mmCIF file of C-alpha atoms in Angstrom:
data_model
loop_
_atom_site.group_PDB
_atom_site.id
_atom_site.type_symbol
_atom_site.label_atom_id
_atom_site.label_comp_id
_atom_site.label_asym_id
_atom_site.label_seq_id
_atom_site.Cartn_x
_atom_site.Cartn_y
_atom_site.Cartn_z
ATOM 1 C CA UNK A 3 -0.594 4.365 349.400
ATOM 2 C CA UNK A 4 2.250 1.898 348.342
ATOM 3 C CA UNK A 5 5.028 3.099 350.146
ATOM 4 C CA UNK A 6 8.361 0.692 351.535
ATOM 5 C CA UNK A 7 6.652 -2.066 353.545
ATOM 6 C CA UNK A 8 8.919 -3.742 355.862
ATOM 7 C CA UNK A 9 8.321 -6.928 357.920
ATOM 8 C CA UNK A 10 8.255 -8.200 360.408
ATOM 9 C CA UNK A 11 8.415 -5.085 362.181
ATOM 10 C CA UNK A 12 9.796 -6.938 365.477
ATOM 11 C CA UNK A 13 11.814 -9.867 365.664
ATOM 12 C CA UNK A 14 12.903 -11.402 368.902
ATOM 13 C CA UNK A 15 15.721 -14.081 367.942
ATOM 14 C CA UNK A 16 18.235 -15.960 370.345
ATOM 15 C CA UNK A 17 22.046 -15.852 370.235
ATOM 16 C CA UNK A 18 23.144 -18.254 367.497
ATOM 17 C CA UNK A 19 19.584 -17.967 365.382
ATOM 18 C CA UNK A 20 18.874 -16.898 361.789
ATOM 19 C CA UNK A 21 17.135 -13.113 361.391
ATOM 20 C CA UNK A 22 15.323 -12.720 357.823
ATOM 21 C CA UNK A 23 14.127 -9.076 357.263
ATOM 22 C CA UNK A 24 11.875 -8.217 354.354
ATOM 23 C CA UNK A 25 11.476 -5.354 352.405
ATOM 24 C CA UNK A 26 9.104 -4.629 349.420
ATOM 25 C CA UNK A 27 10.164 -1.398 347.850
ATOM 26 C CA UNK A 28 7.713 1.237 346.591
ATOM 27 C CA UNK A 29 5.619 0.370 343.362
ATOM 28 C CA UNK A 30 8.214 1.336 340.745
ATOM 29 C CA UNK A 31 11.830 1.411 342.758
ATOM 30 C CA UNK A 32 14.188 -1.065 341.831
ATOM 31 C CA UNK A 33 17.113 0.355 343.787
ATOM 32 C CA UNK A 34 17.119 -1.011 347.179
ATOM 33 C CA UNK A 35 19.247 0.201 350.161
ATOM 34 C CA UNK A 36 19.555 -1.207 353.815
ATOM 35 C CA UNK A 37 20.565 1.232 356.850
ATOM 36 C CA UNK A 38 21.079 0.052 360.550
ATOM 37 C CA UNK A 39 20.197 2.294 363.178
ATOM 38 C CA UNK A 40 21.672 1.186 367.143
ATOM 39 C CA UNK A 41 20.325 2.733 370.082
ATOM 40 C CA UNK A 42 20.654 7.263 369.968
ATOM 41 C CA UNK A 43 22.324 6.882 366.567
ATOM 42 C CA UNK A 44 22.034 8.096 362.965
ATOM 43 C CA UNK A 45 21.460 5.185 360.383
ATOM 44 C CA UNK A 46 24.523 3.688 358.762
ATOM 45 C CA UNK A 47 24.369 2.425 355.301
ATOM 46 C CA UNK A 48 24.780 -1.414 354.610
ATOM 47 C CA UNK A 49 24.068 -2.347 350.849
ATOM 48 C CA UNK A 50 22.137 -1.272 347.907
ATOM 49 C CA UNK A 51 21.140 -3.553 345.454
ATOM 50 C CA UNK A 52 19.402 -3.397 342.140
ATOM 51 C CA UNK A 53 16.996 -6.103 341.044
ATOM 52 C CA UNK A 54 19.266 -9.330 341.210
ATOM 53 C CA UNK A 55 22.497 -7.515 341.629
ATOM 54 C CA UNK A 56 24.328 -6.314 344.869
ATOM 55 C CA UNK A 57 26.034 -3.340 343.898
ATOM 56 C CA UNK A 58 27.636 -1.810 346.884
ATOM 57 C CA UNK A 59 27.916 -4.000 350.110
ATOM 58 C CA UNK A 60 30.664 -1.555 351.711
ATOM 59 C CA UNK A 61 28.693 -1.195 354.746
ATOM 60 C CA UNK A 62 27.766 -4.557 355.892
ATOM 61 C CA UNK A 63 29.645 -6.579 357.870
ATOM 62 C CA UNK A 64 31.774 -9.418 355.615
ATOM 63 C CA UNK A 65 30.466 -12.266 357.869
ATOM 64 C CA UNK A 66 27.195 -13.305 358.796
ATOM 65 C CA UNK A 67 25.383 -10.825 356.878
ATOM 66 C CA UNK A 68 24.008 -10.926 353.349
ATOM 67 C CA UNK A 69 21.167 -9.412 351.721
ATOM 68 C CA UNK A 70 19.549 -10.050 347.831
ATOM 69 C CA UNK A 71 17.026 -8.840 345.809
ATOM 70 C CA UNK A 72 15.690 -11.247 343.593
ATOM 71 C CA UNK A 73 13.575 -10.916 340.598
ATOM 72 C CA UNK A 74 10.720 -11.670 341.768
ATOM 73 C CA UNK A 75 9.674 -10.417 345.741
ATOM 74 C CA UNK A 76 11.102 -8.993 348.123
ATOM 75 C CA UNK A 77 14.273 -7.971 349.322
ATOM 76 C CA UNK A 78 16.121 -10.048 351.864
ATOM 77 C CA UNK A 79 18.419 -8.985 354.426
ATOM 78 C CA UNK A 80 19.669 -12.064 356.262
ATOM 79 C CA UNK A 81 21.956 -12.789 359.367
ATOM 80 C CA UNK A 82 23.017 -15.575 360.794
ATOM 81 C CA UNK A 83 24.515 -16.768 364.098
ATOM 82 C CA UNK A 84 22.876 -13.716 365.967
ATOM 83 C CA UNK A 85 24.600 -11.908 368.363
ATOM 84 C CA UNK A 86 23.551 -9.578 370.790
ATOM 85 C CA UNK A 87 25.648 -6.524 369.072
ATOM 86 C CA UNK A 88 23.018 -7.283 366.056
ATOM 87 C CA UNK A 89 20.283 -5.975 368.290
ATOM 88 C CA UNK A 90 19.356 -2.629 366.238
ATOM 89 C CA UNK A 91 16.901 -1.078 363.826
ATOM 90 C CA UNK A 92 17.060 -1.949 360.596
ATOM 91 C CA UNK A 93 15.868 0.302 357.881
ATOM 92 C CA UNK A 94 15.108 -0.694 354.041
ATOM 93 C CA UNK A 95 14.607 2.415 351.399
ATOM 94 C CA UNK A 96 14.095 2.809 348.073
ATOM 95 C CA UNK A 97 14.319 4.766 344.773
ATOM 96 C CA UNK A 98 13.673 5.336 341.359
ATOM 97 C CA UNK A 99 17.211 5.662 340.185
ATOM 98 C CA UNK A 100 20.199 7.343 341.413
ATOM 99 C CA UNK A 101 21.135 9.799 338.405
ATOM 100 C CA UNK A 102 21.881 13.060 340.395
ATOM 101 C CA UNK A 103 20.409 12.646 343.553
ATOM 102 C CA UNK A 104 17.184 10.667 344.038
ATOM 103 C CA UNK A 105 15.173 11.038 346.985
ATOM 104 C CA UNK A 106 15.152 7.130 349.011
ATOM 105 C CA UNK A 107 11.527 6.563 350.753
ATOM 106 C CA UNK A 108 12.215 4.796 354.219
ATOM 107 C CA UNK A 109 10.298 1.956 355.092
ATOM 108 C CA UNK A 110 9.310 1.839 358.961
ATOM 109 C CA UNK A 111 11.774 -0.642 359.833
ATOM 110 C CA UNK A 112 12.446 -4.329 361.415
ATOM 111 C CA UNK A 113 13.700 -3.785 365.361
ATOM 112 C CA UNK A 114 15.831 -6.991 365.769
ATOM 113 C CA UNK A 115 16.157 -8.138 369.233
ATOM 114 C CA UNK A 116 19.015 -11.061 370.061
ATOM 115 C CA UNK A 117 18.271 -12.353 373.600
ATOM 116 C CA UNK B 18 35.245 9.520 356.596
ATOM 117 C CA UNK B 19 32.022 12.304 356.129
ATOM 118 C CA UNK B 20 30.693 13.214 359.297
ATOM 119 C CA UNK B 21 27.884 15.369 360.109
ATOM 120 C CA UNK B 22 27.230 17.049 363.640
ATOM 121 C CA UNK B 23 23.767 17.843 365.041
ATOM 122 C CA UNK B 24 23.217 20.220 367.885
ATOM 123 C CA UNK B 25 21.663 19.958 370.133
ATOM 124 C CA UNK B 26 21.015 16.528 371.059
ATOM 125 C CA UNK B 27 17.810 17.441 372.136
ATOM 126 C CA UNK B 28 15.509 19.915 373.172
ATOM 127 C CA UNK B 29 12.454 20.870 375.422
ATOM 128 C CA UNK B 30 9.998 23.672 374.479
ATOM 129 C CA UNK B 31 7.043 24.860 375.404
ATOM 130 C CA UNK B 32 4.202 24.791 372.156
ATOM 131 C CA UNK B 33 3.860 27.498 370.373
ATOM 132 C CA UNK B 34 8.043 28.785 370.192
ATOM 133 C CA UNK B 35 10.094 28.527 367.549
ATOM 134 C CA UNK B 36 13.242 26.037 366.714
ATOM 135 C CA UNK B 37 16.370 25.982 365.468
ATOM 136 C CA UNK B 38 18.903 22.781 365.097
ATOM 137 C CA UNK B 39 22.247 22.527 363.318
ATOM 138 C CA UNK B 40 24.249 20.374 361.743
ATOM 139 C CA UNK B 41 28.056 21.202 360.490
ATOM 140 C CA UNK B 42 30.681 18.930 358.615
ATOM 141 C CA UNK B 43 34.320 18.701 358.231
ATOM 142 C CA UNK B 44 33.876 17.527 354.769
ATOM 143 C CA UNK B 45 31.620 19.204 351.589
ATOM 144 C CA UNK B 46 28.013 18.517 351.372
ATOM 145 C CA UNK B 47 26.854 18.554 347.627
ATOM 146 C CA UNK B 48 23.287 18.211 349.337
ATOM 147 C CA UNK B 49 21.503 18.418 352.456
ATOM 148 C CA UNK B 50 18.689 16.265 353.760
ATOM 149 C CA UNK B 51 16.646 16.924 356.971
ATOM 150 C CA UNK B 52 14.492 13.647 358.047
ATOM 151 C CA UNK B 53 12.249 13.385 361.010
ATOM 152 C CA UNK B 54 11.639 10.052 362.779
ATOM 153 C CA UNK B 55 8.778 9.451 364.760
ATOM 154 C CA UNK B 56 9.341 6.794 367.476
ATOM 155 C CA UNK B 57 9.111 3.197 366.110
ATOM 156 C CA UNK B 58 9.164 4.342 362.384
ATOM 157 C CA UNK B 59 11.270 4.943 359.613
ATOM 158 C CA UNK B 60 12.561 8.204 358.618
ATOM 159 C CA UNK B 61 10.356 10.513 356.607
ATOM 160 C CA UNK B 62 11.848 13.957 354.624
ATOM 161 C CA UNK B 63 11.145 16.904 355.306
ATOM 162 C CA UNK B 64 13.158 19.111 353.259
ATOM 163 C CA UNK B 65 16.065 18.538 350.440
ATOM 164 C CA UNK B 66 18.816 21.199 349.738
ATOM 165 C CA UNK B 67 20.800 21.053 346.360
ATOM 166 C CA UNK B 68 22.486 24.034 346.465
ATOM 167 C CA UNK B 69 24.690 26.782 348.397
ATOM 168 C CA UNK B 70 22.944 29.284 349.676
ATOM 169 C CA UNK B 71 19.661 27.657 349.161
ATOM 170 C CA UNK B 72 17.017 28.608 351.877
ATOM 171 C CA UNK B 73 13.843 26.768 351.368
ATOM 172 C CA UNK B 74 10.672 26.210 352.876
ATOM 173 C CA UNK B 75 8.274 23.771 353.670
ATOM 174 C CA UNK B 76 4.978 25.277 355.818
ATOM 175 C CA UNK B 77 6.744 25.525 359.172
ATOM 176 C CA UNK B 78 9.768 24.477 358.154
ATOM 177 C CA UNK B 79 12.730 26.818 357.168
ATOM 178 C CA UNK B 80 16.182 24.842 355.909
ATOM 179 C CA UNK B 81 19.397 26.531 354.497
ATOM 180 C CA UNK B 82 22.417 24.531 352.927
ATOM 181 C CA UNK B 83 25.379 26.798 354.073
ATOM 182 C CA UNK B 84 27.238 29.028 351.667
ATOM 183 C CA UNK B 85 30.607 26.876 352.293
ATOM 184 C CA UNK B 86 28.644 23.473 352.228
ATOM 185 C CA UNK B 87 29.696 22.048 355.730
ATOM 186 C CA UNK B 88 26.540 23.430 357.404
ATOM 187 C CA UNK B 89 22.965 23.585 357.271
ATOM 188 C CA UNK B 90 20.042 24.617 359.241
ATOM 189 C CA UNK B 91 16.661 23.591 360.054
ATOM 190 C CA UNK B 92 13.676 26.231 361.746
ATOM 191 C CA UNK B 93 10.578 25.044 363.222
ATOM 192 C CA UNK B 94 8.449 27.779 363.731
ATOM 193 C CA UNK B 95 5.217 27.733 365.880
ATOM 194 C CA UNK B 96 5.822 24.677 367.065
ATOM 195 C CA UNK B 97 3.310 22.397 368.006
ATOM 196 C CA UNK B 98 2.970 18.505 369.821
ATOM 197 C CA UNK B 99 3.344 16.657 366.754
ATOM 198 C CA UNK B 100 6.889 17.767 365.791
ATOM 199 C CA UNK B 101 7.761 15.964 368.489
ATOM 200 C CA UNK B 102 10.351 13.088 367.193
ATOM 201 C CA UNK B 103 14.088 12.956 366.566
ATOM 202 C CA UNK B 104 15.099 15.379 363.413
ATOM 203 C CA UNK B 105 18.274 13.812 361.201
ATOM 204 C CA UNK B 106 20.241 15.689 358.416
ATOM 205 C CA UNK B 107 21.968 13.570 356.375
ATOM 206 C CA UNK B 108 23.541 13.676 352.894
ATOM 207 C CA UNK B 109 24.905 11.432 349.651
ATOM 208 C CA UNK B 110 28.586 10.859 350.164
ATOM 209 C CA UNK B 111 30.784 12.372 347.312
ATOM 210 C CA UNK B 112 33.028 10.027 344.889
ATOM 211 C CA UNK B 113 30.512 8.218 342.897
ATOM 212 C CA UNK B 114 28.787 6.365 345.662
ATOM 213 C CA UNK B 115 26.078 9.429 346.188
ATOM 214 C CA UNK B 116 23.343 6.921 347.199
ATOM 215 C CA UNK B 117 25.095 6.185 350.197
ATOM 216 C CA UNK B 118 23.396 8.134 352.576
ATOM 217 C CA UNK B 119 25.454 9.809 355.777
ATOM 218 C CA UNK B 120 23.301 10.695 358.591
ATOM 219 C CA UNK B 121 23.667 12.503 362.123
ATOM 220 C CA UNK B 122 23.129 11.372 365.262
ATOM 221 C CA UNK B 123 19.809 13.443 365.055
ATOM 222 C CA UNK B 124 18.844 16.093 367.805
ATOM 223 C CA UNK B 125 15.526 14.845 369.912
ATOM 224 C CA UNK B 126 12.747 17.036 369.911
ATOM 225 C CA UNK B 127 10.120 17.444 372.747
ATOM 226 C CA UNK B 128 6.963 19.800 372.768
ATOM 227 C CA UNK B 129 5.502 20.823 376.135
ATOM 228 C CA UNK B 130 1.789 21.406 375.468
#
């Protein structure tokens, strides 16, 4: 059963560090999409990429943050210079296309800590 | 921006009774999601609405998309421990970017045994 993996599935960084989340969509997805999710709060959207492109990265913050999707592996969220407001759940999904509506699987997420 | 609200914010029940959560918007929902989370995992779906009026279900679960798209509703009926978790609607934003999901804040769900 193939589905989003996600790793590592906790990361404990210190103020100032690099965080590198991983996703590996589900066998056949190449559309990609990050959500964050802070403490008692829906998920917020931060980018969706296709295979080698960023297509919308209206949701993630302009500094710090970036994210790709590279031919070959996984996708990459990165952030750098940690702060402790980064501290949150983040969520990678993924779908088949996005002609009408397609369904996004969730992965089970990376919970980022920033000491 | 799109907002959706979810009430409650949570609930206790005893096992066995039935459930009902809500979720309303200012703005027009072309679809309706409902996810449930289970703590320290990603969100799973449960049921997807695509259009007005639509009631559909999914074993114990009931969900309608509203008749003027702002509002849906999820039933749990029965309930039993393991719908315990935190239940989300959510929904594509309008204006081309449809893959950008909008969730709730969720409403938390706990089952007395």
């Amino acid at each position: 059963n193939a589905g989003v993996m996600q790793n590592p599935r906790h990361l404990v960084r210190r103020r100032g560090q690099e965080a590198r989340l991983r996703c590996s969509p589900m066998k056949g997805h190449s559309h990609v999409y990050w959500y964050r999710q802070l403490p008692e709060e829906g998920l917020k959207f931060m980018v969706y990429l296709q295979k080698e492109n960023i297509i919308d990265e209206s949701g993630m913050p302009k500094e710090r943050f970036s994210a790709e999707f590279p031919k070959e592996g996984p996708s990459i969220l990165r952030i750098q210079q940690v702060v402790r407001g980064d501290s949150a759940a983040y969520f990678c999904a993924s779908s088949a296309g996005v002609a009408e509506y397609n369904e996004q699987f969730f992965g089970p997420g990376t919970r980022l800590t920033v000491l | 921006g799109q907002q959706l609200n979810q009430s409650p914010q949570s609930m206790f029940i005893q096992e066995g009774e039935d459930v009902s959560m809500n979720c309303t918007s200012s703005s027009i929902f072309n679809t309706w999601l409902w996810y449930k989370q289970d703590p320290g995992e990603g969100p799973v779906l449960l049921i997807a609405l695509y259009k007005a009026g639509e009631l559909t279900s999914n074993g114990r679960l009931t969900a309608q998309f509203g008749i003027t798209r702002k509002d849906s509703f999820l039933n749990i009926s029965a309930s039993i421990p393991s719908d315990v978790g935190i239940y989300f609607c959510a929904g594509p934003r309008s204006g081309g970017s449809n893959y950008k999901l909008t969730f709730g804040k969720g409403t938390l769900l706990t089952v007395n045994p």
